Structures are given as C-alpha cells and as structure tokens.
Amino acid sequence: MKKFPVVWITFILLFSCQNEINEIVGEDPDLVITSGSEMALWIQRATANDGTSDDFLDMYSCGTVKLPVAITLNGAVRMINNEADKDFVRRIAENLETPLTLQVPFTVVSREYTENTVRSAEEFDMLKAMCTDSPDSRINCVQFRYPVEMFTYNANNQSNGSVTINADQDFYEFINQIGNLRTSIHYPVIVMYATGEEIEVSTNSELIAAVKNGRAICSLGS
C-alpha cells in the first residue's frame, strides 16, 4: 500500500475544505455578507453601542460615557471606575431621587464606537441636541451569544482566514471594515432576546428575521 507523506495529506484536506467553503459561498447568497448589504446593516443595528444603557448617568441615548468618570451626587464627588460602580451609583441616585452631574472633561462613545471628549456642559448640551433616532439606531432587545466565528474570502471567493468575534464592538467594527472582501458566519449562532428567549439560527435570512423580531420586542416594550 502506497503511503503519502503527512504534509501532502494535510494539504489535500485543507484544499478540499477550501473548495467546499468556496463552493458554498459562491453558490449560496444566503451565506455571503458584503459591505453595505442588508445583512451587514442588520448586524450593525444589533451590535452598535447601546447609548441607552447609562441614560441615568448622561441622559444621552446616542452614546455612552467612557469609564472611569467622576460625578457629583448629593454634594459629594464620586468616581465610577467600572460597571459595578455604575450600578451602585444608579441605585443611590434612584433611592435619593437626586440628579447627578458629570465632571468634565469626560469621553462619550458614540453608537459607532467613535470617541469624543466633552470639555464643558455647554458642549455636551450641543451634542445632546444633535442626538436623533435614525434608521440605523441600535436595536437593544437582541444580543448575540459570543464567540462568533467569521470566515473571510477574497473577490474570487477564496478562503483567506477566519476571525473570532467576542463582543458587540468587535462585531460592529469587523462588519464596518469588510471593504472589498466577503465574509460569512460559521453557523449556527445563538440570538438572545431581552425577554430571555434564545433561538438558534443557521442562515443569513434566519438571522435577519431574528434581529427584526428583536426590534418588534423593543417596540412592544416602549
């Protein structure tokens, strides 16, 4: 019996796997994600920065305050260094029914994860005045269970690697930087709703439907 060197066996396996992936991507548009596609836009709506998560702190739904940040509450200056501190301050503010004030300068992270340093209360008021809901606003009632693995391809549908996504910001920025490349999700993926329900999706169409369902859940809760 003729024996093949290990390196050739490995090459044959890799080549056959790549051909299989290329065939799937080339023939099944329900797996391909390209820049500006409907699929890309829905992923970004589900992974954009949730500006409403700290509204008790900044009353600014278009972005979040980057920690650490100093605040004045009930006449005392406090530091919020992490999420645990933020939850603690939230409870104090709610119990006292007392407004708090952010100490400038502080940094605001937009829905697109860009950062802007605020140096005065007047500057922040101007930023708030420009905050409006838009078609690409964050859908807050749906989350992905991470990690999510993404395959990447060149213009000829040839596999050129994979990327492991571990957080919303990673997912948003990855989709934002696709450019001329193509990508696909290694399904299945788990989508989680604010209601506690979880569903498993296996195609782009199913994922878009799941995110749209999350938008409907948000609407029912408002």
PDB file of N, CA and C in Angstrom, residues 17-28 31-35 149-163 174 177-187 204:
ATOM      1  N   CYS A  17     -11.293  21.258   1.907  1.00  0.00           N
ATOM      2  CA  CYS A  17     -12.133  22.095   2.768  1.00  0.00           C
ATOM      3  C   CYS A  17     -12.323  23.463   2.159  1.00  0.00           C
ATOM      4  N   GLN A  18     -11.241  24.043   1.605  1.00  0.00           N
ATOM      5  CA  GLN A  18     -11.349  25.366   0.997  1.00  0.00           C
ATOM      6  C   GLN A  18     -12.281  25.328  -0.193  1.00  0.00           C
ATOM      7  N   ASN A  19     -12.167  24.281  -1.035  1.00  0.00           N
ATOM      8  CA  ASN A  19     -13.061  24.172  -2.187  1.00  0.00           C
ATOM      9  C   ASN A  19     -14.502  24.063  -1.745  1.00  0.00           C
ATOM     10  N   GLU A  20     -14.751  23.323  -0.654  1.00  0.00           N
ATOM     11  CA  GLU A  20     -16.108  23.175  -0.155  1.00  0.00           C
ATOM     12  C   GLU A  20     -16.653  24.518   0.294  1.00  0.00           C
ATOM     13  N   ILE A  21     -15.824  25.310   1.045  1.00  0.00           N
ATOM     14  CA  ILE A  21     -16.250  26.625   1.513  1.00  0.00           C
ATOM     15  C   ILE A  21     -16.489  27.554   0.338  1.00  0.00           C
ATOM     16  N   ASN A  22     -15.550  27.546  -0.643  1.00  0.00           N
ATOM     17  CA  ASN A  22     -15.711  28.413  -1.800  1.00  0.00           C
ATOM     18  C   ASN A  22     -16.985  28.100  -2.560  1.00  0.00           C
ATOM     19  N   GLU A  23     -17.298  26.808  -2.667  1.00  0.00           N
ATOM     20  CA  GLU A  23     -18.500  26.409  -3.390  1.00  0.00           C
ATOM     21  C   GLU A  23     -19.744  26.926  -2.676  1.00  0.00           C
ATOM     22  N   ILE A  24     -19.754  26.819  -1.347  1.00  0.00           N
ATOM     23  CA  ILE A  24     -20.888  27.307  -0.574  1.00  0.00           C
ATOM     24  C   ILE A  24     -21.050  28.806  -0.749  1.00  0.00           C
ATOM     25  N   VAL A  25     -19.960  29.546  -0.597  1.00  0.00           N
ATOM     26  CA  VAL A  25     -20.033  30.999  -0.696  1.00  0.00           C
ATOM     27  C   VAL A  25     -20.398  31.436  -2.100  1.00  0.00           C
ATOM     28  N   GLY A  26     -19.854  30.754  -3.103  1.00  0.00           N
ATOM     29  CA  GLY A  26     -20.115  31.153  -4.479  1.00  0.00           C
ATOM     30  C   GLY A  26     -21.527  30.869  -4.933  1.00  0.00           C
ATOM     31  N   GLU A  27     -22.143  29.817  -4.376  1.00  0.00           N
ATOM     32  CA  GLU A  27     -23.438  29.391  -4.878  1.00  0.00           C
ATOM     33  C   GLU A  27     -24.604  29.733  -3.957  1.00  0.00           C
ATOM     34  N   ASP A  28     -24.341  30.044  -2.718  1.00  0.00           N
ATOM     35  CA  ASP A  28     -25.420  30.302  -1.775  1.00  0.00           C
ATOM     36  C   ASP A  28     -25.348  31.724  -1.238  1.00  0.00           C
ATOM     37  N   LEU A  31     -25.418  32.892   2.548  1.00  0.00           N
ATOM     38  CA  LEU A  31     -24.307  32.789   3.482  1.00  0.00           C
ATOM     39  C   LEU A  31     -23.310  33.938   3.329  1.00  0.00           C
ATOM     40  N   VAL A  32     -23.373  34.673   2.227  1.00  0.00           N
ATOM     41  CA  VAL A  32     -22.396  35.727   1.945  1.00  0.00           C
ATOM     42  C   VAL A  32     -22.794  37.030   2.624  1.00  0.00           C
ATOM     43  N   ILE A  33     -21.804  37.731   3.174  1.00  0.00           N
ATOM     44  CA  ILE A  33     -22.015  39.074   3.719  1.00  0.00           C
ATOM     45  C   ILE A  33     -21.009  39.998   3.054  1.00  0.00           C
ATOM     46  N   THR A  34     -21.508  41.052   2.424  1.00  0.00           N
ATOM     47  CA  THR A  34     -20.639  42.041   1.784  1.00  0.00           C
ATOM     48  C   THR A  34     -20.896  43.414   2.382  1.00  0.00           C
ATOM     49  N   SER A  35     -19.976  44.318   2.193  1.00  0.00           N
ATOM     50  CA  SER A  35     -20.093  45.669   2.731  1.00  0.00           C
ATOM     51  C   SER A  35     -21.351  46.354   2.192  1.00  0.00           C
ATOM     52  N   GLU A 149     -17.713  32.937  15.057  1.00  0.00           N
ATOM     53  CA  GLU A 149     -16.594  32.807  14.127  1.00  0.00           C
ATOM     54  C   GLU A 149     -17.013  33.273  12.734  1.00  0.00           C
ATOM     55  N   MET A 150     -16.155  34.098  12.114  1.00  0.00           N
ATOM     56  CA  MET A 150     -16.409  34.615  10.773  1.00  0.00           C
ATOM     57  C   MET A 150     -15.337  34.099   9.823  1.00  0.00           C
ATOM     58  N   PHE A 151     -15.769  33.575   8.658  1.00  0.00           N
ATOM     59  CA  PHE A 151     -14.841  33.207   7.597  1.00  0.00           C
ATOM     60  C   PHE A 151     -14.678  34.394   6.659  1.00  0.00           C
ATOM     61  N   THR A 152     -13.480  34.601   6.128  1.00  0.00           N
ATOM     62  CA  THR A 152     -13.238  35.693   5.193  1.00  0.00           C
ATOM     63  C   THR A 152     -12.761  35.141   3.853  1.00  0.00           C
ATOM     64  N   TYR A 153     -13.103  35.863   2.774  1.00  0.00           N
ATOM     65  CA  TYR A 153     -12.789  35.437   1.408  1.00  0.00           C
ATOM     66  C   TYR A 153     -12.359  36.646   0.586  1.00  0.00           C
ATOM     67  N   ASN A 154     -11.589  36.377  -0.475  1.00  0.00           N
ATOM     68  CA  ASN A 154     -11.229  37.450  -1.387  1.00  0.00           C
ATOM     69  C   ASN A 154     -12.298  37.572  -2.474  1.00  0.00           C
ATOM     70  N   ALA A 155     -12.054  38.440  -3.472  1.00  0.00           N
ATOM     71  CA  ALA A 155     -13.044  38.684  -4.516  1.00  0.00           C
ATOM     72  C   ALA A 155     -13.328  37.451  -5.361  1.00  0.00           C
ATOM     73  N   ASN A 156     -12.421  36.481  -5.328  1.00  0.00           N
ATOM     74  CA  ASN A 156     -12.613  35.240  -6.092  1.00  0.00           C
ATOM     75  C   ASN A 156     -13.214  34.126  -5.246  1.00  0.00           C
ATOM     76  N   ASN A 157     -13.757  34.507  -4.075  1.00  0.00           N
ATOM     77  CA  ASN A 157     -14.368  33.546  -3.159  1.00  0.00           C
ATOM     78  C   ASN A 157     -13.369  32.537  -2.601  1.00  0.00           C
ATOM     79  N   GLN A 158     -12.109  32.896  -2.558  1.00  0.00           N
ATOM     80  CA  GLN A 158     -11.094  32.020  -1.992  1.00  0.00           C
ATOM     81  C   GLN A 158     -10.916  32.337  -0.509  1.00  0.00           C
ATOM     82  N   SER A 159     -10.983  31.311   0.304  1.00  0.00           N
ATOM     83  CA  SER A 159     -10.849  31.499   1.741  1.00  0.00           C
ATOM     84  C   SER A 159      -9.468  32.043   2.083  1.00  0.00           C
ATOM     85  N   ASN A 160      -9.448  33.085   2.931  1.00  0.00           N
ATOM     86  CA  ASN A 160      -8.148  33.614   3.355  1.00  0.00           C
ATOM     87  C   ASN A 160      -8.058  33.782   4.866  1.00  0.00           C
ATOM     88  N   GLY A 161      -8.905  33.059   5.599  1.00  0.00           N
ATOM     89  CA  GLY A 161      -8.765  33.069   7.050  1.00  0.00           C
ATOM     90  C   GLY A 161     -10.095  33.113   7.777  1.00  0.00           C
ATOM     91  N   SER A 162      -9.998  33.231   9.092  1.00  0.00           N
ATOM     92  CA  SER A 162     -11.191  33.346   9.929  1.00  0.00           C
ATOM     93  C   SER A 162     -10.887  34.287  11.084  1.00  0.00           C
ATOM     94  N   VAL A 163     -11.953  34.853  11.646  1.00  0.00           N
ATOM     95  CA  VAL A 163     -11.834  35.799  12.754  1.00  0.00           C
ATOM     96  C   VAL A 163     -12.829  35.387  13.827  1.00  0.00           C
ATOM     97  N   PHE A 174     -15.813  44.854  12.772  1.00  0.00           N
ATOM     98  CA  PHE A 174     -15.439  43.880  11.749  1.00  0.00           C
ATOM     99  C   PHE A 174     -16.290  44.075  10.498  1.00  0.00           C
ATOM    100  N   GLN A 177     -15.465  47.161   8.499  1.00  0.00           N
ATOM    101  CA  GLN A 177     -14.179  47.174   7.810  1.00  0.00           C
ATOM    102  C   GLN A 177     -14.044  46.088   6.745  1.00  0.00           C
ATOM    103  N   ILE A 178     -15.160  45.509   6.315  1.00  0.00           N
ATOM    104  CA  ILE A 178     -15.110  44.449   5.296  1.00  0.00           C
ATOM    105  C   ILE A 178     -14.453  44.946   4.010  1.00  0.00           C
ATOM    106  N   GLY A 179     -14.858  46.147   3.574  1.00  0.00           N
ATOM    107  CA  GLY A 179     -14.303  46.691   2.331  1.00  0.00           C
ATOM    108  C   GLY A 179     -14.673  45.831   1.141  1.00  0.00           C
ATOM    109  N   ASN A 180     -13.690  45.445   0.337  1.00  0.00           N
ATOM    110  CA  ASN A 180     -13.938  44.642  -0.864  1.00  0.00           C
ATOM    111  C   ASN A 180     -13.950  43.145  -0.596  1.00  0.00           C
ATOM    112  N   LEU A 181     -13.717  42.763   0.657  1.00  0.00           N
ATOM    113  CA  LEU A 181     -13.721  41.346   0.985  1.00  0.00           C
ATOM    114  C   LEU A 181     -15.156  40.845   1.159  1.00  0.00           C
ATOM    115  N   ARG A 182     -15.266  39.545   1.286  1.00  0.00           N
ATOM    116  CA  ARG A 182     -16.536  38.920   1.602  1.00  0.00           C
ATOM    117  C   ARG A 182     -16.347  38.112   2.868  1.00  0.00           C
ATOM    118  N   THR A 183     -17.426  37.918   3.582  1.00  0.00           N
ATOM    119  CA  THR A 183     -17.346  37.155   4.814  1.00  0.00           C
ATOM    120  C   THR A 183     -18.598  36.327   4.981  1.00  0.00           C
ATOM    121  N   SER A 184     -18.524  35.341   5.849  1.00  0.00           N
ATOM    122  CA  SER A 184     -19.702  34.539   6.183  1.00  0.00           C
ATOM    123  C   SER A 184     -19.597  34.106   7.628  1.00  0.00           C
ATOM    124  N   ILE A 185     -20.737  33.837   8.234  1.00  0.00           N
ATOM    125  CA  ILE A 185     -20.787  33.407   9.626  1.00  0.00           C
ATOM    126  C   ILE A 185     -20.700  31.888   9.696  1.00  0.00           C
ATOM    127  N   HIS A 186     -19.934  31.425  10.656  1.00  0.00           N
ATOM    128  CA  HIS A 186     -19.894  29.988  10.913  1.00  0.00           C
ATOM    129  C   HIS A 186     -21.120  29.638  11.759  1.00  0.00           C
ATOM    130  N   TYR A 187     -22.176  29.201  11.088  1.00  0.00           N
ATOM    131  CA  TYR A 187     -23.414  28.857  11.782  1.00  0.00           C
ATOM    132  C   TYR A 187     -23.305  27.469  12.406  1.00  0.00           C
ATOM    133  N   ASN A 204     -28.330  33.444   6.862  1.00  0.00           N
ATOM    134  CA  ASN A 204     -28.456  34.908   6.923  1.00  0.00           C
ATOM    135  C   ASN A 204     -29.911  35.331   7.023  1.00  0.00           C
TER     136      ASN A 204
END
